[in-house]
Short mmCIF file of C-alpha atoms and ligand atoms in Angstrom, two decimals:
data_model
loop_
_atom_site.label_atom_id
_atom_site.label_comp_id
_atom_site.label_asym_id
_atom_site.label_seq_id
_atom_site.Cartn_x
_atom_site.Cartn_y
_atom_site.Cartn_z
CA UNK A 436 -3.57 -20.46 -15.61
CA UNK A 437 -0.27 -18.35 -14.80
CA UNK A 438 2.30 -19.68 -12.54
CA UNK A 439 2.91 -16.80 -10.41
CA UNK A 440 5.78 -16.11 -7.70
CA UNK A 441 4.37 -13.86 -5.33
CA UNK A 442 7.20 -12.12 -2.77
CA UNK A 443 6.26 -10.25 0.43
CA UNK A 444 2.57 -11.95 2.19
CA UNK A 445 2.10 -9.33 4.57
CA UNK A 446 -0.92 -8.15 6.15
CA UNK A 447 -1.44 -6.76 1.68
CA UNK A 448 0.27 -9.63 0.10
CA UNK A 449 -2.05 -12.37 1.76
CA UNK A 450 -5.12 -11.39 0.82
CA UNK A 451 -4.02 -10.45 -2.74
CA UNK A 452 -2.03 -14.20 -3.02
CA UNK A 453 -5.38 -15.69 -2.05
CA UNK A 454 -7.02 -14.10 -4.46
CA UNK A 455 -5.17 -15.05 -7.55
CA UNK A 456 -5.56 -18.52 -6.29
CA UNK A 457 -9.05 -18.17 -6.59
CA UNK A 458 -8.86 -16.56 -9.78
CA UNK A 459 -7.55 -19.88 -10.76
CA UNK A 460 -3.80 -19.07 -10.65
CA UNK A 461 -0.97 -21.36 -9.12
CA UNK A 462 0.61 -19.02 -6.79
CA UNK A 463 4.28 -20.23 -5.36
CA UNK A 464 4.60 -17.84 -2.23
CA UNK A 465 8.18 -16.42 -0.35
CA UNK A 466 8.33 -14.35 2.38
CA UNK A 467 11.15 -13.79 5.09
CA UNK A 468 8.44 -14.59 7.56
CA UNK A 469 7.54 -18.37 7.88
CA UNK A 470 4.21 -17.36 9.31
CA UNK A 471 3.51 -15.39 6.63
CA UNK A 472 4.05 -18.57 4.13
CA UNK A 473 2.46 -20.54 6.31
CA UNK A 474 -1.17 -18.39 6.11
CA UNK A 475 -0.42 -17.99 2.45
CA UNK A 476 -0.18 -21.77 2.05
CA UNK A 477 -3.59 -22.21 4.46
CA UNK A 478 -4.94 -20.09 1.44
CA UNK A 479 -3.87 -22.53 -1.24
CA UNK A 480 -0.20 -21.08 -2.20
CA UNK A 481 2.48 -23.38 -2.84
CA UNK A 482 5.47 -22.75 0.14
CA UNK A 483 8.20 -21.49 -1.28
CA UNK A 484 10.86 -21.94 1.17
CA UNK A 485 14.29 -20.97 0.03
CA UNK A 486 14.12 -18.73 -3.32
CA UNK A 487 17.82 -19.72 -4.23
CA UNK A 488 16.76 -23.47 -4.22
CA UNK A 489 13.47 -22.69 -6.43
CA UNK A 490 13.12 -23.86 -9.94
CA UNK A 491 11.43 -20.87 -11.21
CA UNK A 492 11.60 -22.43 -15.09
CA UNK A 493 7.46 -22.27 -15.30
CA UNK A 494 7.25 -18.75 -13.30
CA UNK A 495 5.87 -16.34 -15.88
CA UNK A 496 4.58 -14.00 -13.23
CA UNK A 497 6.59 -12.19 -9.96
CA UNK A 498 4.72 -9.81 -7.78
CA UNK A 499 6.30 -8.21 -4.70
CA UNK A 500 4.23 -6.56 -2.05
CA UNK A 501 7.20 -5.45 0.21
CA UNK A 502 7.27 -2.37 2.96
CA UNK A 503 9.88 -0.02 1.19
CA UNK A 504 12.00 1.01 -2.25
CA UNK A 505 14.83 -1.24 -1.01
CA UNK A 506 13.14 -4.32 -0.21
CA UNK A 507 12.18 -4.16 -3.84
CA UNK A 508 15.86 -3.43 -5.43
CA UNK A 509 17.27 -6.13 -3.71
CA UNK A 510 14.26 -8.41 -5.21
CA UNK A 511 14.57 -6.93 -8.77
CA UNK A 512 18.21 -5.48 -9.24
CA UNK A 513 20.38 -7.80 -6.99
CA UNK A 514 21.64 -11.22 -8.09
CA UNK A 515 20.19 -13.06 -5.03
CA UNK A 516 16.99 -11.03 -5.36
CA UNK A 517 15.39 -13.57 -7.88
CA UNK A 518 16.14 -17.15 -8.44
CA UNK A 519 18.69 -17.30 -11.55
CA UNK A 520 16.04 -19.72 -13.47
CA UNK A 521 13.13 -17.09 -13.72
CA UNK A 522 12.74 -17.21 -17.97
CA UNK A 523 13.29 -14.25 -20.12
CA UNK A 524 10.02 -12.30 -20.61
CA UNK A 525 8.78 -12.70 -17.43
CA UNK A 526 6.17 -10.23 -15.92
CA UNK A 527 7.61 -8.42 -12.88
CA UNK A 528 4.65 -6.76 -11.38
CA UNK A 529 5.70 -4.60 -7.87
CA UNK A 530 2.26 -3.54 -6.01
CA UNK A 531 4.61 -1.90 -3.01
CA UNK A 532 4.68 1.78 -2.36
CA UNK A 533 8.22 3.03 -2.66
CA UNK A 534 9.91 5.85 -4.24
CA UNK A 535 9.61 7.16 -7.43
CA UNK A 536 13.22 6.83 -8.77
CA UNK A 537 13.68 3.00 -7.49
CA UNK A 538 10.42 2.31 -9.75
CA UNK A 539 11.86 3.66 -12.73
CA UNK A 540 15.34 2.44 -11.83
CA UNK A 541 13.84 -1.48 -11.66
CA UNK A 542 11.60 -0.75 -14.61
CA UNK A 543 14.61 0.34 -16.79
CA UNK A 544 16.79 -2.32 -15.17
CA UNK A 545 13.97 -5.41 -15.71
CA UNK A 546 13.59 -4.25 -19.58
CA UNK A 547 17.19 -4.24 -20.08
CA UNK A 548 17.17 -7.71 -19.23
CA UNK A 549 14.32 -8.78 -21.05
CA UNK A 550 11.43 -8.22 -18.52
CA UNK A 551 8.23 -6.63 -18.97
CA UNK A 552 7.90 -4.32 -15.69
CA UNK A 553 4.93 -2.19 -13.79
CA UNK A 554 4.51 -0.51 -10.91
CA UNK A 555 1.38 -0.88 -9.82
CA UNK A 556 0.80 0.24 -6.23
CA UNK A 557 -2.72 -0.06 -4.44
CA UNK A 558 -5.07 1.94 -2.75
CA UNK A 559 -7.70 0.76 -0.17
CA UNK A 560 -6.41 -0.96 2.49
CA UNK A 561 -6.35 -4.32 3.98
CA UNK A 562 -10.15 -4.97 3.76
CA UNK A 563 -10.32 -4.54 0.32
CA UNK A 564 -6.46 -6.83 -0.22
CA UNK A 565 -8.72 -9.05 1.59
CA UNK A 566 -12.05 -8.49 -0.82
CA UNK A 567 -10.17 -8.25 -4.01
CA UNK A 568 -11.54 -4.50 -4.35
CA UNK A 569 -8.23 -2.49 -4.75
CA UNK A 570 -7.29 0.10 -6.71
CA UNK A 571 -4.55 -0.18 -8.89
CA UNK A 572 -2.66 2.96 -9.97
CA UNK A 573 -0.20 1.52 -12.86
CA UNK A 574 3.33 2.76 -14.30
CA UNK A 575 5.19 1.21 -17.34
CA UNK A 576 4.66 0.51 -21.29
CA UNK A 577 1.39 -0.48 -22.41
CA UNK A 578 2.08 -3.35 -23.06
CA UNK A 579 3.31 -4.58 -20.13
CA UNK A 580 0.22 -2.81 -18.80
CA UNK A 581 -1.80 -5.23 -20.71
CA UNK A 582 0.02 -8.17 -19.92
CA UNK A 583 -0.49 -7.14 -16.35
CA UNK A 584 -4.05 -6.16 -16.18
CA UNK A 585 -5.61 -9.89 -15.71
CA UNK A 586 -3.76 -9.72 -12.50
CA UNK A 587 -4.55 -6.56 -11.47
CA UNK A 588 -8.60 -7.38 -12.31
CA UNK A 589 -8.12 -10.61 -10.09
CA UNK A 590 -7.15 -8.42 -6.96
CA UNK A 591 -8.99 -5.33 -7.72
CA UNK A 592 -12.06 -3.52 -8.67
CA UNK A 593 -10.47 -0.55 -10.12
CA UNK A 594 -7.41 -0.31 -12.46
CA UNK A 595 -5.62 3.17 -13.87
CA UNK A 596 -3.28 3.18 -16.29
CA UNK A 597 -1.09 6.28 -14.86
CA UNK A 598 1.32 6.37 -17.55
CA UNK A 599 5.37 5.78 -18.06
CA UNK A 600 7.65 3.77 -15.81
CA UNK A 601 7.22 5.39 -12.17
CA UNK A 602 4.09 7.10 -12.63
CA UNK A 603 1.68 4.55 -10.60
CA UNK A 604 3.65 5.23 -7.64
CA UNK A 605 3.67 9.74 -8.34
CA UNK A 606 -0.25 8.88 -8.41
CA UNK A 607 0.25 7.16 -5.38
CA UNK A 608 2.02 9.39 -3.19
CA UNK A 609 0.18 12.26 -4.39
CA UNK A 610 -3.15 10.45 -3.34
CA UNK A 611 -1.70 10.07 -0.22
CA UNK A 612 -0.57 12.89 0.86
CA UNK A 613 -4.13 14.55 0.07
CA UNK A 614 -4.97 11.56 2.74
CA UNK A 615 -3.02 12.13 5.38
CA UNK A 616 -3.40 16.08 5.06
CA UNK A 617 -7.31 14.95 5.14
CA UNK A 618 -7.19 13.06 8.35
CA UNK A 619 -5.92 15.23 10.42
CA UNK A 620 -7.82 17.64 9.08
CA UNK A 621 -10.91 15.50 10.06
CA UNK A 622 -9.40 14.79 13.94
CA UNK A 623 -8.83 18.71 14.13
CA UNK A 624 -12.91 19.26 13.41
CA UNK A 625 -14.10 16.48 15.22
CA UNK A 626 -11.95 17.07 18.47
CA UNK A 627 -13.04 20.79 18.40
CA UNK A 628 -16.77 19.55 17.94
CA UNK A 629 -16.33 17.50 21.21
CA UNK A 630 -14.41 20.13 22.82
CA UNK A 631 -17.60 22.37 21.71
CA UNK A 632 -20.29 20.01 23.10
CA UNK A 633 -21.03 19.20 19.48
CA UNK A 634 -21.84 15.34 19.52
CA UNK A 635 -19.67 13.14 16.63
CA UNK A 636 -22.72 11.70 15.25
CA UNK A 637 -24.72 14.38 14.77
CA UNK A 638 -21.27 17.02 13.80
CA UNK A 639 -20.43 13.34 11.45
CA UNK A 640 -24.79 13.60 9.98
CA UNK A 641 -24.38 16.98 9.31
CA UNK A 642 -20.60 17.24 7.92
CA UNK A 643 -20.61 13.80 5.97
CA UNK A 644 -23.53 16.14 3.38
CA UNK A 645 -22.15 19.03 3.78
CA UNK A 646 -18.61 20.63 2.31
CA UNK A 647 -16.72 18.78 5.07
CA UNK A 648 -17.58 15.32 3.22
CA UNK A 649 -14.06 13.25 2.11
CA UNK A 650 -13.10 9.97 2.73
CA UNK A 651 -11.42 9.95 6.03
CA UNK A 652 -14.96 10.92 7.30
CA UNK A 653 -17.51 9.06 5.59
CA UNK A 654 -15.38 5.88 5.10
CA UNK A 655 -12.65 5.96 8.08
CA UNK A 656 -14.04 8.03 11.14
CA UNK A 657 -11.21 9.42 13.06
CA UNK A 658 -13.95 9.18 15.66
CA UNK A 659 -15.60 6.54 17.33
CA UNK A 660 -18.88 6.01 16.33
CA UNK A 661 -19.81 6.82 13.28
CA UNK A 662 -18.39 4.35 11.40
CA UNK A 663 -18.55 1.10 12.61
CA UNK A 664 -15.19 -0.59 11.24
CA UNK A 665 -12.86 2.12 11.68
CA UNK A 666 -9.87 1.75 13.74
CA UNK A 667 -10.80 4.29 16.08
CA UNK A 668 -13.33 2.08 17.14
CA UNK A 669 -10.92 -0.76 18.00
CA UNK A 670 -8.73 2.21 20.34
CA UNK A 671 -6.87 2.64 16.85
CA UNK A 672 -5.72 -0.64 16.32
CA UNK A 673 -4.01 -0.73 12.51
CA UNK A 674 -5.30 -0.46 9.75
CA UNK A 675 -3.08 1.39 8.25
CA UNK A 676 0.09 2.09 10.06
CA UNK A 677 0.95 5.90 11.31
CA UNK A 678 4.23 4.82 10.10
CA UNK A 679 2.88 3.83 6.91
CA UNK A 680 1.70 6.92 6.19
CA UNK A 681 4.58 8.70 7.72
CA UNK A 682 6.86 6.50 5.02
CA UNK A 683 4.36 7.75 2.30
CA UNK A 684 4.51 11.65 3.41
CA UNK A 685 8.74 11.32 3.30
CA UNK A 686 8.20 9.90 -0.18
CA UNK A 687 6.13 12.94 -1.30
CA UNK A 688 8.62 15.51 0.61
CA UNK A 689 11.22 13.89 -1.15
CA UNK A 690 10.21 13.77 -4.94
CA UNK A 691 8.48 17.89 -4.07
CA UNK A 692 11.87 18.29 -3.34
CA UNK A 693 13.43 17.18 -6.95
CA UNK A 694 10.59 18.63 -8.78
CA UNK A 695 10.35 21.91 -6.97
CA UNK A 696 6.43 21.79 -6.20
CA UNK A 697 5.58 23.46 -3.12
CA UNK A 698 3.27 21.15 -0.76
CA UNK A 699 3.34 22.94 3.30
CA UNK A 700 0.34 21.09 4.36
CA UNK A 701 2.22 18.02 3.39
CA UNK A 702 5.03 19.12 5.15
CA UNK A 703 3.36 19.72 8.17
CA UNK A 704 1.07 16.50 7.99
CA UNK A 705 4.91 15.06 7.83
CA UNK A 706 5.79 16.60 10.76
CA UNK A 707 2.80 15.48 12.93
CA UNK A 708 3.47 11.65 11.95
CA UNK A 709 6.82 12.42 12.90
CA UNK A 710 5.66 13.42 16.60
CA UNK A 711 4.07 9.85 16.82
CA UNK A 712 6.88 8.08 16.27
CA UNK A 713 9.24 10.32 17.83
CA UNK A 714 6.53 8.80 20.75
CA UNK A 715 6.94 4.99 19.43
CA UNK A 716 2.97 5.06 18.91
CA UNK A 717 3.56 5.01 14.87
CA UNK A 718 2.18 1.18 14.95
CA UNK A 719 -1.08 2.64 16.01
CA UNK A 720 -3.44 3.34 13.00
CA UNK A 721 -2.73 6.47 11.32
CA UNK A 722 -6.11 7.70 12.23
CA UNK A 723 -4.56 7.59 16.03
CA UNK A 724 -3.85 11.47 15.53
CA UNK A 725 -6.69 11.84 17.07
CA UNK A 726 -5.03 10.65 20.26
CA UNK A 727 -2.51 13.17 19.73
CA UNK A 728 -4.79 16.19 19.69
CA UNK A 729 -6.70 14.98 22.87
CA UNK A 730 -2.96 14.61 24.65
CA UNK A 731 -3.44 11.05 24.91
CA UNK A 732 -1.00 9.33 22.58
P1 LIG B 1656 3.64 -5.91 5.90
O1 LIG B 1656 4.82 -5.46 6.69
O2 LIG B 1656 2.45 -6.48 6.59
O3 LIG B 1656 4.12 -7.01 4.82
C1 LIG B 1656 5.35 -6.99 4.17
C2 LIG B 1656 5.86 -8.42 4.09
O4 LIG B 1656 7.08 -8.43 3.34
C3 LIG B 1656 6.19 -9.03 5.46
O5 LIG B 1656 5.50 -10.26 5.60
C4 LIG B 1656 7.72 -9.22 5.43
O6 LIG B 1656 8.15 -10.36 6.14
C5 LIG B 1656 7.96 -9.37 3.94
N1 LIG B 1656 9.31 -9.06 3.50
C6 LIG B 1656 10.08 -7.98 3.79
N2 LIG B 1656 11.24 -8.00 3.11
C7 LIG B 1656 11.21 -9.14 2.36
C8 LIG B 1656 12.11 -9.74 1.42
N3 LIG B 1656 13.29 -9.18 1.13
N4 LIG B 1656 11.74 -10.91 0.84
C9 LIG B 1656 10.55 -11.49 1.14
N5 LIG B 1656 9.66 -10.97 2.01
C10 LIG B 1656 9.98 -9.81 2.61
O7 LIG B 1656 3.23 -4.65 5.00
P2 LIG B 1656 1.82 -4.40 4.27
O8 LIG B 1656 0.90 -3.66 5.16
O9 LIG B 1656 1.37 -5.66 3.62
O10 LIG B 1656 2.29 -3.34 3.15
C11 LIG B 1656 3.03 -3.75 2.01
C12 LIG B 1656 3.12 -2.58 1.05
O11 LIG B 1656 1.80 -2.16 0.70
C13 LIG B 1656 3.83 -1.34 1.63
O12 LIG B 1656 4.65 -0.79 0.63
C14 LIG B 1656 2.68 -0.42 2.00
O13 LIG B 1656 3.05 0.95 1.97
C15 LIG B 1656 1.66 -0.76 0.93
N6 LIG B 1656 0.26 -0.51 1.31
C16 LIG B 1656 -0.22 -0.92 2.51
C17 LIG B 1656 -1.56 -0.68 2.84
C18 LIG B 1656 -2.14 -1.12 4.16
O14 LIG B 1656 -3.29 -0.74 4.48
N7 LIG B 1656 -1.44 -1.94 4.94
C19 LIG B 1656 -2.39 -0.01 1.92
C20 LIG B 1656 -1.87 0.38 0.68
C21 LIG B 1656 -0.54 0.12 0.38
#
């Protein structure tokens, strides 16, 4: 059994908390949000309250599931991020999606000081936080990929070993972008079926086994309908967040950027998250371009 400090129980970070508990794990759990202990603590976590206060002498585990690069440097690189008992040799384990360069920068920093570090952020959503089916895209030494794969096989169904410090998170926002270029895409073709008189079911039959098929069709219908548990079903309630994905396409425009890699459909899918939440409806699921097509955001 690991004693594990798990930072950041969000609508990711509770169902991934819950379970390592039932994996058998004691889980301590922090969060700025009180709420967010309290559901952790509903799913057998141990309230952690105050992090300066917390004798972390037993913690051999920290995972962070926080929204952005620098929620996790100030966890990782500042001297309040961590409580000053946390023992040498500790696994730091950061499941976020965040830049690139902070990922390396905490990796490098954590092994300096005797840490064993991976970024290891997730694909799949909240369903599958929930179900313990993510997918774990991994950076850092293989031997803190080792150390860290228990973990990873406790909260998800498949793990990837992507390579040196920082590369889970290039896998990441690569697979991303390809996702939010994909969505629209598959709003564009099902709001000019409807515009056409094609109906979504039968355009969805027909497209889903044809050379249409990816996952924001089969598995996240930008249309309602087809499939049943997409947010566009629930007038695109998140899900995932426009704004996450909007956070994720800035990520990729940035690091093109450094490595000089052309990517104008990313650019552009950029730009159309940026019109909704230039309109504040970037809570709405990221799906919810749909909305914008029709004129209806
Ligand atoms: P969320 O906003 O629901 O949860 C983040 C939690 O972190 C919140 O409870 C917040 O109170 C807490 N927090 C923020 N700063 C903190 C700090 N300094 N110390 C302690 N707690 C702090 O976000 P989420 O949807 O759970 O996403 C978390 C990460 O997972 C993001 O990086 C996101 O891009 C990524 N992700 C999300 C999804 C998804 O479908 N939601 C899918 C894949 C990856």
């Amino acid at each position: 059994m690991a004693h594990i400090l798990f930072i950041g129980l969000g609508n990711m970070g509770s169902g991934m908390a819950a379970n390592l508990v039932k994996a058998g794990h004691e889980v301590h759990a922090f969060d700025l949000s009180e709420k967010a202990i309290a559901s952790a603590v509903a799913n057998g976590a141990k309230a952690v309250s105050n992090l300066g206060n917390f004798d972390a002498s037993k913690i051999d585990t920290v995972i962070t599931m926080l929204p952005a690069g620098k929620h996790v440097a100030s966890v990782y690189t500042s001297t309040e991020g961590l409580p000053a008992s946390i023992p040498a040799g500790c696994l730091f384990m950061d499941c976020s999606t965040i830049d690139v360069e902070t990922a390396k920068a905490v990796g490098e920093g954590a092994a300096k000081r005797g840490f064993f570090f991976v970024d290891a952020p997730v694909s799949g959503g909240i369903a599958a936080a929930a179900a313990g089916t993510l997918t774990f895209m991994v950076g850092g030494p293989s031997e803190s990929f080792d150390k860290a794969k228990p973990f990873l096989e406790a909260m998800g169904k498949n793990i990837f070993h992507a390579g040196g410090a920082g590369m889970g998170q290039a896998a990441k926002i690569c697979n991303n972008m390809l996702l939010g270029i994909s969505m629209i895409g598959t709003c564009e073709a099902f709001n000019l079926a409807e515009r056409l008189g094609l109906d979504a079911q039968k355009f969805f039959d027909i497209s889903s086994t044809a050379s249409g098929q990816c996952w924001s069709m089969t598995s996240y219908c930008p249309a309602p309908g087809p499939v049943p548990n997409a947010p566009s079903n629930n007038n695109y309630k998140a899900g995932f967040a426009a704004a996450m994905m909007l956070k994720d396409l800035r990520l990729a425009g940035g690091v093109a950027e450094t490595a000089r890699a052309s990517i104008p459909m990313g650019a552009m899918a950029e730009q159309i998250y940026t019109l909704m939440e230039a309109a504040g409806k970037d809570d709405l699921d990221f799906s919810g371009v749909m909305k914008l097509l029709k004129g209806k955001l």
